[in-house]
Amino acid sequence: MASSWPSCWLLALSAALWGTTWAADGGQQQQPLTIGKRPNIVFIMSDDQDLHMDSLSYMPHLKKHLTDRGTTFSRHYCTNALCCPSRVSLWTGRAAHNTNVTDVNPPYGGYPKFISQGFNAAYLPLWLQEAGYNTYYIGKLFNAQRVDNYDSPHAAGWTGSDFLLDPHTYEYLNATFQRNHDPPISYEGQYSTDVVADKSYGFLDDALADRDSKPFFLGIAPVAPHCNVRHHEKVNGNWTENSATMSPPVPAKRHEHLFNDIIVPRTEHFNPDEPNSVSWISHLPKQNQTNIDFNDGFYRNRLRSLQPLDEMIEGVISRLEDAGVLDQTYIFYTTDNGYHIGQHRFQPGKQSAFEEDINIPLIVRGPGIAEGMVTDVVTTHTDLAPTLLKLAGAELRSDFDGAAIPLASSDILEAGMVRPEHINVEMWGIIMSEGKYGTVVYQNHTYKALRIIGEHYSFLYTVWCNNEHELYDLMMDPYEMKNLYAHEHSSAFEFRPASRHGGEHTDEDLTEEIFPSTSGSTAHTTNNNTTAAPSTLKHIISRLDSLLMVLKTCKGRECTHPWEVLHPEGNVRDLHDALDEEYDHFYETQQRRVHFTKCEKGYIIESEGEVGAKAWPVDEAGVRVGAAWNHPVERQ
Ligand SMILES: *[C@@H]1O[C@H](CO)[C@@H](O)[C@H](O)[C@H]1NC(C)=O
Ligand SMILES: *[C@@H]1O[C@H](CO)[C@@H](O)[C@H](O)[C@H]1NC(C)=O
Ligand SMILES: *[C@@H]1O[C@H](CO)[C@@H](O)[C@H](O)[C@H]1NC(C)=O
Ligand SMILES: *[C@@H]1O[C@H](CO)[C@@H](O)[C@H](O)[C@H]1NC(C)=O
Ligand SMILES: *[C@@H]1O[C@H](CO)[C@@H](O)[C@H](O)[C@H]1NC(C)=O
Ligand SMILES: *[C@@H]1O[C@H](CO)[C@@H](O)[C@H](O)[C@H]1NC(C)=O
Ligand SMILES: *[C@@H]1O[C@H](CO)[C@@H](O)[C@H](O)[C@H]1NC(C)=O
């Protein structure tokens, strides 16, 4: 076997060290939990909050109480950049293709789909209750949990709950809440996030009063900084995206004056001159100043709408402190998906597989967790249910598609060697635009994407339902401006690097990135031979495609260890290993390719091409040789 273990191990070790950076004053650690005492968990989730437009910088209490006193997971990702599918994945620990809750409304998503898929009998709060926890939830649980269906059936698993209900969930000044089993109540004229804060303090009091007999889980999910949504009428008997008016989030009176000079960060990919992505994105019109001004205002209102949430963080922490349980409580801060405004010429919205929409905040503070630490181990929302259950001391489930996130700094360092490097991002349906201009909604917004991050490489690979492809090399192109997958060859699997501007990015750079220590003796050696260029991309794309082929239908361990499906012997553990030339033929000619036969609005598996990847080693005819099949990879 050409793949060499020592270098592989060294890579992993250096990855572990590389994978973790400490803040200047880092190294402090919260006291570990007293043995035998189970921790409380407070889980705060904002809605549509970006990491890449700097929203965290405008939340001083979050910084003081969580970022500075806990660990930041800078490479945390959602696996579906849309509220409801992302939340269902989070609370069930399953990928969207295994929940089949893929939209915000029926027939493919929303609360009714969560119910019909049977998850009201199999999701986190129930498991936490079984583990002996009191469970409380305030705010938005899922979309399409409505004033007329909240009780048929009621969301299970909560000791106390006060849900925001559609169609008023996103009305900042006219929310409807529904407490425990009581009927819904309108809070017309009251500021939604302040109501959420008051209700949270109330449940926290209940939880603290019972703390001696049971630890607690408290979920707090205000709508900030989601846009304001006002529903007027049903379409064909249902509330849908077409029955709503979206407008910028509404700030609380006391915050209206803030941030008057702040604008969306003008990064390289903000309203670019030359968008170079798949066809529909590259055809988006460049935004004029009127449009940009409106979007900057939208952005400022997002930051303002985060202030009551930031104040609530202070409120929660001080109550935990006063009750003397702060050092026995884990506090998580995250959101459901990210957000974009103007990048790639997008109007305000989410749902893409670009970094803005998928790489999201995750900050954790608690017993044994390092203070002021930033780690870049790769983690996803499907890892959170296992993480929370593990903290609660409960058994993990075999149907989890994620794995518990290492929280203590020693575990994070160890994890640098074994954590997955991939994120499987999925999307079905249409893309919505939440601003005032260019409300063009693209209908065929169904794709499968693979984000992969190693020490020497960082790619986004996307296959769309019209079989267009994208490949971005984020090492060279952090703003995902240059699609390396040539459009003109998108139907065939023969690659040449797409024409690039300026020649600053060559395939030799790619080779150097991935094989930094190769010195001329391997097949991956760089030379000036022009034929070397296309073949390097071809090598990479073939591996990424096969990995995506496994991930698009993975279940359980296949999702966290997809290379094991391709290489059951266990000797290939990452993209670097898989790029060994020994596997060129296997990946480039013997594997199936990810493709679609039709664009659908939901997970219609018949339209998503073949299923299952081949396992190494295979003979010339593509039949597996050697060891017996040990994985159900051929699942057709
Ligand atoms: C607020 O919502 C209620 C329904 O809960 C509705 O009757 C009322 O008209 C709304 N008020 C405003 C100002 O939109
Ligand atoms: C309306 O919702 C129901 C389920 O609540 C669903 O069966 C039906 O297909 C939906 N209608 C439309 C037009 O989406
Ligand atoms: C700017 O663009 C928007 C959206 O395309 C358009 O509606 C508007 O008329 C334009 N304004 C000017 C001044 O060109
Ligand atoms: C590559 O090209 C440069 C000039 O462009 C030349 O100096 C060098 O010798 C070439 N290397 C090989 C391996 O052909
Ligand atoms: C360069 O490419 C040609 C094909 O165009 C091939 O015959 C030759 O062996 C290559 N040389 C090297 C050094 O890779
Ligand atoms: C969207 O997908 C459908 C079904 O695959 C196809 O008929 C239609 O032409 C596509 N539309 C666009 C704009 O690509
Ligand atoms: C997902 O749900 C949709 C709508 O209910 C259904 O048509 C489809 O077959 C389901 N997909 C899978 C793979 O079960």
PDB file of C-alpha atoms in Angstrom, residues 127-367:
ATOM      1  CA  TRP A 127     -34.421  11.496  25.562  1.00  0.00           C
ATOM      2  CA  LEU A 128     -33.386  14.141  28.087  1.00  0.00           C
ATOM      3  CA  GLN A 129     -36.524  13.496  30.126  1.00  0.00           C
ATOM      4  CA  GLU A 130     -35.777   9.769  30.038  1.00  0.00           C
ATOM      5  CA  ALA A 131     -32.328  10.664  31.356  1.00  0.00           C
ATOM      6  CA  GLY A 132     -33.950  12.397  34.307  1.00  0.00           C
ATOM      7  CA  TYR A 133     -33.949  16.009  33.166  1.00  0.00           C
ATOM      8  CA  ASN A 134     -36.565  18.693  33.483  1.00  0.00           C
ATOM      9  CA  THR A 135     -36.895  20.241  30.017  1.00  0.00           C
ATOM     10  CA  TYR A 136     -38.106  23.737  29.138  1.00  0.00           C
ATOM     11  CA  TYR A 137     -38.438  25.531  25.838  1.00  0.00           C
ATOM     12  CA  ILE A 138     -39.324  29.106  24.952  1.00  0.00           C
ATOM     13  CA  GLY A 139     -39.722  30.550  21.456  1.00  0.00           C
ATOM     14  CA  LYS A 140     -39.671  29.119  17.976  1.00  0.00           C
ATOM     15  CA  LEU A 141     -39.451  25.337  17.801  1.00  0.00           C
ATOM     16  CA  PHE A 142     -40.334  24.686  14.134  1.00  0.00           C
ATOM     17  CA  ASN A 143     -41.964  26.499  11.249  1.00  0.00           C
ATOM     18  CA  ALA A 144     -45.612  25.757  10.485  1.00  0.00           C
ATOM     19  CA  GLN A 145     -46.325  25.028  14.144  1.00  0.00           C
ATOM     20  CA  ARG A 146     -49.439  27.105  14.018  1.00  0.00           C
ATOM     21  CA  VAL A 147     -52.304  28.491  16.026  1.00  0.00           C
ATOM     22  CA  ASP A 148     -54.501  25.861  14.356  1.00  0.00           C
ATOM     23  CA  ASN A 149     -52.287  22.752  14.621  1.00  0.00           C
ATOM     24  CA  TYR A 150     -50.130  23.188  17.760  1.00  0.00           C
ATOM     25  CA  ASP A 151     -52.407  20.811  19.619  1.00  0.00           C
ATOM     26  CA  SER A 152     -52.745  18.054  17.036  1.00  0.00           C
ATOM     27  CA  PRO A 153     -50.621  16.759  18.550  1.00  0.00           C
ATOM     28  CA  HIS A 154     -48.813  18.983  21.041  1.00  0.00           C
ATOM     29  CA  ALA A 155     -44.994  18.944  20.770  1.00  0.00           C
ATOM     30  CA  ALA A 156     -43.887  16.233  23.195  1.00  0.00           C
ATOM     31  CA  GLY A 157     -41.046  16.147  25.674  1.00  0.00           C
ATOM     32  CA  TRP A 158     -41.254  19.463  27.488  1.00  0.00           C
ATOM     33  CA  THR A 159     -41.750  19.888  31.229  1.00  0.00           C
ATOM     34  CA  GLY A 160     -42.627  23.481  30.422  1.00  0.00           C
ATOM     35  CA  SER A 161     -42.988  25.146  27.033  1.00  0.00           C
ATOM     36  CA  ASP A 162     -44.040  28.481  25.593  1.00  0.00           C
ATOM     37  CA  PHE A 163     -43.882  28.272  21.810  1.00  0.00           C
ATOM     38  CA  LEU A 164     -44.015  31.043  19.261  1.00  0.00           C
ATOM     39  CA  LEU A 165     -46.701  30.075  16.759  1.00  0.00           C
ATOM     40  CA  ASP A 166     -47.255  30.746  13.071  1.00  0.00           C
ATOM     41  CA  PRO A 167     -48.583  32.761  11.379  1.00  0.00           C
ATOM     42  CA  HIS A 168     -47.233  35.295  13.934  1.00  0.00           C
ATOM     43  CA  THR A 169     -43.853  33.730  14.777  1.00  0.00           C
ATOM     44  CA  TYR A 170     -41.820  36.411  12.999  1.00  0.00           C
ATOM     45  CA  GLU A 171     -43.897  39.449  13.864  1.00  0.00           C
ATOM     46  CA  TYR A 172     -41.616  41.308  16.261  1.00  0.00           C
ATOM     47  CA  LEU A 173     -44.512  43.377  17.603  1.00  0.00           C
ATOM     48  CA  ASN A 174     -47.419  40.988  17.248  1.00  0.00           C
ATOM     49  CA  ALA A 175     -46.228  37.563  18.314  1.00  0.00           C
ATOM     50  CA  THR A 176     -48.469  34.744  19.471  1.00  0.00           C
ATOM     51  CA  PHE A 177     -47.214  32.424  22.220  1.00  0.00           C
ATOM     52  CA  GLN A 178     -48.696  29.176  23.444  1.00  0.00           C
ATOM     53  CA  ARG A 179     -47.811  28.107  26.989  1.00  0.00           C
ATOM     54  CA  ASN A 180     -47.851  24.458  28.133  1.00  0.00           C
ATOM     55  CA  HIS A 181     -51.313  23.175  27.182  1.00  0.00           C
ATOM     56  CA  ASP A 182     -53.042  26.543  27.334  1.00  0.00           C
ATOM     57  CA  PRO A 183     -54.600  28.205  24.287  1.00  0.00           C
ATOM     58  CA  PRO A 184     -52.465  30.634  22.222  1.00  0.00           C
ATOM     59  CA  ILE A 185     -52.216  34.245  23.412  1.00  0.00           C
ATOM     60  CA  SER A 186     -51.467  37.287  21.246  1.00  0.00           C
ATOM     61  CA  TYR A 187     -48.793  39.661  22.520  1.00  0.00           C
ATOM     62  CA  GLU A 188     -49.777  42.472  20.204  1.00  0.00           C
ATOM     63  CA  GLY A 189     -47.622  45.543  20.783  1.00  0.00           C
ATOM     64  CA  GLN A 190     -45.052  43.809  23.006  1.00  0.00           C
ATOM     65  CA  TYR A 191     -41.521  43.220  21.792  1.00  0.00           C
ATOM     66  CA  SER A 192     -41.175  39.515  21.009  1.00  0.00           C
ATOM     67  CA  THR A 193     -37.604  38.963  22.245  1.00  0.00           C
ATOM     68  CA  ASP A 194     -38.348  40.755  25.527  1.00  0.00           C
ATOM     69  CA  VAL A 195     -41.344  38.486  26.014  1.00  0.00           C
ATOM     70  CA  VAL A 196     -39.078  35.503  25.315  1.00  0.00           C
ATOM     71  CA  ALA A 197     -36.609  36.808  27.924  1.00  0.00           C
ATOM     72  CA  ASP A 198     -39.309  37.201  30.617  1.00  0.00           C
ATOM     73  CA  LYS A 199     -40.694  33.761  29.917  1.00  0.00           C
ATOM     74  CA  SER A 200     -37.175  32.294  30.021  1.00  0.00           C
ATOM     75  CA  TYR A 201     -36.495  33.807  33.432  1.00  0.00           C
ATOM     76  CA  GLY A 202     -39.815  32.355  34.618  1.00  0.00           C
ATOM     77  CA  PHE A 203     -38.995  28.833  33.519  1.00  0.00           C
ATOM     78  CA  LEU A 204     -35.482  29.247  34.874  1.00  0.00           C
ATOM     79  CA  ASP A 205     -37.026  29.967  38.294  1.00  0.00           C
ATOM     80  CA  ASP A 206     -39.120  26.786  37.990  1.00  0.00           C
ATOM     81  CA  ALA A 207     -36.049  24.805  36.964  1.00  0.00           C
ATOM     82  CA  LEU A 208     -33.954  26.187  39.833  1.00  0.00           C
ATOM     83  CA  ALA A 209     -36.694  25.461  42.356  1.00  0.00           C
ATOM     84  CA  ASP A 210     -36.559  21.789  41.342  1.00  0.00           C
ATOM     85  CA  ARG A 211     -32.781  21.658  40.882  1.00  0.00           C
ATOM     86  CA  ASP A 212     -32.170  19.533  43.962  1.00  0.00           C
ATOM     87  CA  SER A 213     -34.187  16.679  42.520  1.00  0.00           C
ATOM     88  CA  LYS A 214     -33.477  17.136  38.805  1.00  0.00           C
ATOM     89  CA  PRO A 215     -30.996  18.891  36.527  1.00  0.00           C
ATOM     90  CA  PHE A 216     -32.555  20.948  33.749  1.00  0.00           C
ATOM     91  CA  PHE A 217     -32.357  21.676  30.052  1.00  0.00           C
ATOM     92  CA  LEU A 218     -33.589  25.128  29.053  1.00  0.00           C
ATOM     93  CA  GLY A 219     -33.935  25.912  25.332  1.00  0.00           C
ATOM     94  CA  ILE A 220     -34.370  29.576  24.392  1.00  0.00           C
ATOM     95  CA  ALA A 221     -35.113  30.415  20.766  1.00  0.00           C
ATOM     96  CA  PRO A 222     -36.085  33.992  19.984  1.00  0.00           C
ATOM     97  CA  VAL A 223     -36.587  34.988  16.336  1.00  0.00           C
ATOM     98  CA  ALA A 224     -33.830  37.638  16.196  1.00  0.00           C
ATOM     99  CA  PRO A 225     -32.302  38.494  13.789  1.00  0.00           C
ATOM    100  CA  HIS A 226     -34.717  36.843  11.314  1.00  0.00           C
ATOM    101  CA  CYS A 227     -36.617  39.247   9.057  1.00  0.00           C
ATOM    102  CA  ASN A 228     -40.094  40.347  10.070  1.00  0.00           C
ATOM    103  CA  VAL A 229     -42.771  38.246   8.364  1.00  0.00           C
ATOM    104  CA  ARG A 230     -46.405  39.165   8.143  1.00  0.00           C
ATOM    105  CA  HIS A 231     -48.813  36.600   6.761  1.00  0.00           C
ATOM    106  CA  HIS A 232     -51.978  37.873   5.132  1.00  0.00           C
ATOM    107  CA  GLU A 233     -53.760  34.998   3.500  1.00  0.00           C
ATOM    108  CA  LYS A 234     -53.530  31.287   2.959  1.00  0.00           C
ATOM    109  CA  VAL A 235     -52.697  29.883  -0.466  1.00  0.00           C
ATOM    110  CA  ASN A 236     -54.769  26.806  -1.326  1.00  0.00           C
ATOM    111  CA  GLY A 237     -55.647  26.458   2.310  1.00  0.00           C
ATOM    112  CA  ASN A 238     -52.034  26.675   3.576  1.00  0.00           C
ATOM    113  CA  TRP A 239     -49.706  29.365   4.841  1.00  0.00           C
ATOM    114  CA  THR A 240     -46.810  29.401   2.389  1.00  0.00           C
ATOM    115  CA  GLU A 241     -43.933  31.679   1.489  1.00  0.00           C
ATOM    116  CA  ASN A 242     -46.273  33.260  -1.062  1.00  0.00           C
ATOM    117  CA  SER A 243     -48.734  34.364   1.566  1.00  0.00           C
ATOM    118  CA  ALA A 244     -46.187  36.466   3.440  1.00  0.00           C
ATOM    119  CA  THR A 245     -44.614  39.903   3.310  1.00  0.00           C
ATOM    120  CA  MET A 246     -41.039  39.986   4.492  1.00  0.00           C
ATOM    121  CA  SER A 247     -39.374  43.137   5.759  1.00  0.00           C
ATOM    122  CA  PRO A 248     -36.283  43.988   7.820  1.00  0.00           C
ATOM    123  CA  PRO A 249     -36.288  42.880  11.460  1.00  0.00           C
ATOM    124  CA  VAL A 250     -37.913  45.421  13.782  1.00  0.00           C
ATOM    125  CA  PRO A 251     -35.681  46.773  16.560  1.00  0.00           C
ATOM    126  CA  ALA A 252     -36.897  47.468  20.077  1.00  0.00           C
ATOM    127  CA  LYS A 253     -37.573  51.204  20.648  1.00  0.00           C
ATOM    128  CA  ARG A 254     -34.568  51.486  22.960  1.00  0.00           C
ATOM    129  CA  HIS A 255     -32.204  50.245  20.223  1.00  0.00           C
ATOM    130  CA  GLU A 256     -33.540  52.100  17.192  1.00  0.00           C
ATOM    131  CA  HIS A 257     -30.772  54.700  17.285  1.00  0.00           C
ATOM    132  CA  LEU A 258     -27.851  52.256  17.322  1.00  0.00           C
ATOM    133  CA  PHE A 259     -25.315  51.526  14.566  1.00  0.00           C
ATOM    134  CA  ASN A 260     -26.366  54.326  12.214  1.00  0.00           C
ATOM    135  CA  ASP A 261     -23.070  54.251  10.339  1.00  0.00           C
ATOM    136  CA  ILE A 262     -22.656  50.500  10.097  1.00  0.00           C
ATOM    137  CA  ILE A 263     -22.844  48.780   6.709  1.00  0.00           C
ATOM    138  CA  VAL A 264     -22.469  45.221   5.468  1.00  0.00           C
ATOM    139  CA  PRO A 265     -18.733  44.388   5.370  1.00  0.00           C
ATOM    140  CA  ARG A 266     -17.492  45.113   1.851  1.00  0.00           C
ATOM    141  CA  THR A 267     -15.643  41.887   1.271  1.00  0.00           C
ATOM    142  CA  GLU A 268     -14.329  40.895  -2.140  1.00  0.00           C
ATOM    143  CA  HIS A 269     -17.486  38.957  -2.903  1.00  0.00           C
ATOM    144  CA  PHE A 270     -19.872  41.750  -1.951  1.00  0.00           C
ATOM    145  CA  ASN A 271     -21.849  42.701  -5.085  1.00  0.00           C
ATOM    146  CA  PRO A 272     -18.927  41.563  -7.274  1.00  0.00           C
ATOM    147  CA  ASP A 273     -18.289  42.732 -10.829  1.00  0.00           C
ATOM    148  CA  GLU A 274     -17.852  39.227 -12.093  1.00  0.00           C
ATOM    149  CA  PRO A 275     -19.797  36.570 -10.264  1.00  0.00           C
ATOM    150  CA  ASN A 276     -18.471  33.182 -11.328  1.00  0.00           C
ATOM    151  CA  SER A 277     -20.711  30.478 -10.006  1.00  0.00           C
ATOM    152  CA  VAL A 278     -23.384  28.211 -11.436  1.00  0.00           C
ATOM    153  CA  SER A 279     -25.468  29.795 -14.123  1.00  0.00           C
ATOM    154  CA  TRP A 280     -28.393  31.147 -12.120  1.00  0.00           C
ATOM    155  CA  ILE A 281     -26.152  32.863  -9.583  1.00  0.00           C
ATOM    156  CA  SER A 282     -23.838  34.340 -12.202  1.00  0.00           C
ATOM    157  CA  HIS A 283     -26.909  35.853 -13.870  1.00  0.00           C
ATOM    158  CA  LEU A 284     -27.995  37.769 -10.772  1.00  0.00           C
ATOM    159  CA  PRO A 285     -28.004  41.504 -11.580  1.00  0.00           C
ATOM    160  CA  LYS A 286     -25.445  43.768  -9.975  1.00  0.00           C
ATOM    161  CA  GLN A 287     -27.116  45.767  -7.243  1.00  0.00           C
ATOM    162  CA  ASN A 288     -27.502  49.531  -7.649  1.00  0.00           C
ATOM    163  CA  GLN A 289     -26.952  52.028  -4.843  1.00  0.00           C
ATOM    164  CA  THR A 290     -30.650  52.222  -3.921  1.00  0.00           C
ATOM    165  CA  ASN A 291     -30.655  48.471  -3.460  1.00  0.00           C
ATOM    166  CA  ILE A 292     -27.388  48.473  -1.500  1.00  0.00           C
ATOM    167  CA  ASP A 293     -28.633  51.251   0.788  1.00  0.00           C
ATOM    168  CA  PHE A 294     -31.780  49.302   1.554  1.00  0.00           C
ATOM    169  CA  ASN A 295     -29.769  46.163   2.277  1.00  0.00           C
ATOM    170  CA  ASP A 296     -27.393  48.079   4.578  1.00  0.00           C
ATOM    171  CA  GLY A 297     -30.435  49.286   6.493  1.00  0.00           C
ATOM    172  CA  PHE A 298     -31.690  45.719   6.669  1.00  0.00           C
ATOM    173  CA  TYR A 299     -28.320  44.722   8.082  1.00  0.00           C
ATOM    174  CA  ARG A 300     -28.391  47.468  10.740  1.00  0.00           C
ATOM    175  CA  ASN A 301     -31.811  46.311  11.865  1.00  0.00           C
ATOM    176  CA  ARG A 302     -30.465  42.782  12.210  1.00  0.00           C
ATOM    177  CA  LEU A 303     -27.753  44.080  14.539  1.00  0.00           C
ATOM    178  CA  ARG A 304     -30.288  46.139  16.498  1.00  0.00           C
ATOM    179  CA  SER A 305     -32.648  43.181  16.790  1.00  0.00           C
ATOM    180  CA  LEU A 306     -29.830  41.167  18.358  1.00  0.00           C
ATOM    181  CA  GLN A 307     -29.521  43.605  21.290  1.00  0.00           C
ATOM    182  CA  PRO A 308     -32.501  42.348  23.341  1.00  0.00           C
ATOM    183  CA  LEU A 309     -31.145  38.832  22.858  1.00  0.00           C
ATOM    184  CA  ASP A 310     -27.724  39.988  24.030  1.00  0.00           C
ATOM    185  CA  GLU A 311     -29.305  41.610  27.098  1.00  0.00           C
ATOM    186  CA  MET A 312     -31.126  38.357  27.790  1.00  0.00           C
ATOM    187  CA  ILE A 313     -27.787  36.506  27.882  1.00  0.00           C
ATOM    188  CA  GLU A 314     -26.745  38.828  30.698  1.00  0.00           C
ATOM    189  CA  GLY A 315     -30.091  38.185  32.408  1.00  0.00           C
ATOM    190  CA  VAL A 316     -29.760  34.412  32.207  1.00  0.00           C
ATOM    191  CA  ILE A 317     -26.142  34.370  33.394  1.00  0.00           C
ATOM    192  CA  SER A 318     -26.816  36.635  36.356  1.00  0.00           C
ATOM    193  CA  ARG A 319     -29.758  34.475  37.440  1.00  0.00           C
ATOM    194  CA  LEU A 320     -27.627  31.327  37.207  1.00  0.00           C
ATOM    195  CA  GLU A 321     -24.923  33.074  39.176  1.00  0.00           C
ATOM    196  CA  ASP A 322     -27.301  34.329  41.867  1.00  0.00           C
ATOM    197  CA  ALA A 323     -28.662  30.810  42.240  1.00  0.00           C
ATOM    198  CA  GLY A 324     -25.106  29.476  42.638  1.00  0.00           C
ATOM    199  CA  VAL A 325     -25.394  27.031  39.718  1.00  0.00           C
ATOM    200  CA  LEU A 326     -23.399  28.823  37.017  1.00  0.00           C
ATOM    201  CA  ASP A 327     -20.459  26.458  37.553  1.00  0.00           C
ATOM    202  CA  GLN A 328     -22.762  23.444  37.119  1.00  0.00           C
ATOM    203  CA  THR A 329     -24.312  24.672  33.906  1.00  0.00           C
ATOM    204  CA  TYR A 330     -23.279  24.354  30.269  1.00  0.00           C
ATOM    205  CA  ILE A 331     -24.391  27.244  28.106  1.00  0.00           C
ATOM    206  CA  PHE A 332     -24.532  26.807  24.341  1.00  0.00           C
ATOM    207  CA  TYR A 333     -24.991  29.643  21.892  1.00  0.00           C
ATOM    208  CA  THR A 334     -25.746  28.975  18.234  1.00  0.00           C
ATOM    209  CA  THR A 335     -28.246  29.675  15.469  1.00  0.00           C
ATOM    210  CA  ASP A 336     -30.139  27.526  12.964  1.00  0.00           C
ATOM    211  CA  ASN A 337     -28.416  28.671   9.770  1.00  0.00           C
ATOM    212  CA  GLY A 338     -26.342  31.588   8.510  1.00  0.00           C
ATOM    213  CA  TYR A 339     -27.250  34.532   6.294  1.00  0.00           C
ATOM    214  CA  HIS A 340     -26.077  36.529   3.307  1.00  0.00           C
ATOM    215  CA  ILE A 341     -26.673  40.111   2.219  1.00  0.00           C
ATOM    216  CA  GLY A 342     -25.099  41.161  -1.056  1.00  0.00           C
ATOM    217  CA  GLN A 343     -22.366  38.507  -1.250  1.00  0.00           C
ATOM    218  CA  HIS A 344     -22.343  36.963  -4.732  1.00  0.00           C
ATOM    219  CA  ARG A 345     -25.011  39.621  -5.526  1.00  0.00           C
ATOM    220  CA  PHE A 346     -27.565  37.759  -3.408  1.00  0.00           C
ATOM    221  CA  GLN A 347     -30.448  39.701  -1.923  1.00  0.00           C
ATOM    222  CA  PRO A 348     -30.922  39.105   1.855  1.00  0.00           C
ATOM    223  CA  GLY A 349     -31.524  35.406   2.504  1.00  0.00           C
ATOM    224  CA  LYS A 350     -29.977  32.024   3.250  1.00  0.00           C
ATOM    225  CA  GLN A 351     -30.095  28.476   1.809  1.00  0.00           C
ATOM    226  CA  SER A 352     -26.903  28.532  -0.274  1.00  0.00           C
ATOM    227  CA  ALA A 353     -23.903  26.298   0.439  1.00  0.00           C
ATOM    228  CA  PHE A 354     -21.551  29.283   0.566  1.00  0.00           C
ATOM    229  CA  GLU A 355     -19.746  29.926   3.862  1.00  0.00           C
ATOM    230  CA  GLU A 356     -22.038  32.800   4.872  1.00  0.00           C
ATOM    231  CA  ASP A 357     -24.997  30.461   5.033  1.00  0.00           C
ATOM    232  CA  ILE A 358     -23.486  27.297   6.482  1.00  0.00           C
ATOM    233  CA  ASN A 359     -20.596  28.302   8.772  1.00  0.00           C
ATOM    234  CA  ILE A 360     -22.361  29.548  11.890  1.00  0.00           C
ATOM    235  CA  PRO A 361     -21.690  30.536  15.504  1.00  0.00           C
ATOM    236  CA  LEU A 362     -21.192  27.878  18.170  1.00  0.00           C
ATOM    237  CA  ILE A 363     -19.863  28.975  21.526  1.00  0.00           C
ATOM    238  CA  VAL A 364     -19.941  26.781  24.617  1.00  0.00           C
ATOM    239  CA  ARG A 365     -19.187  27.648  28.216  1.00  0.00           C
ATOM    240  CA  GLY A 366     -19.321  25.278  31.160  1.00  0.00           C
ATOM    241  CA  PRO A 367     -17.566  22.982  33.615  1.00  0.00           C
TER     242      PRO A 367
END
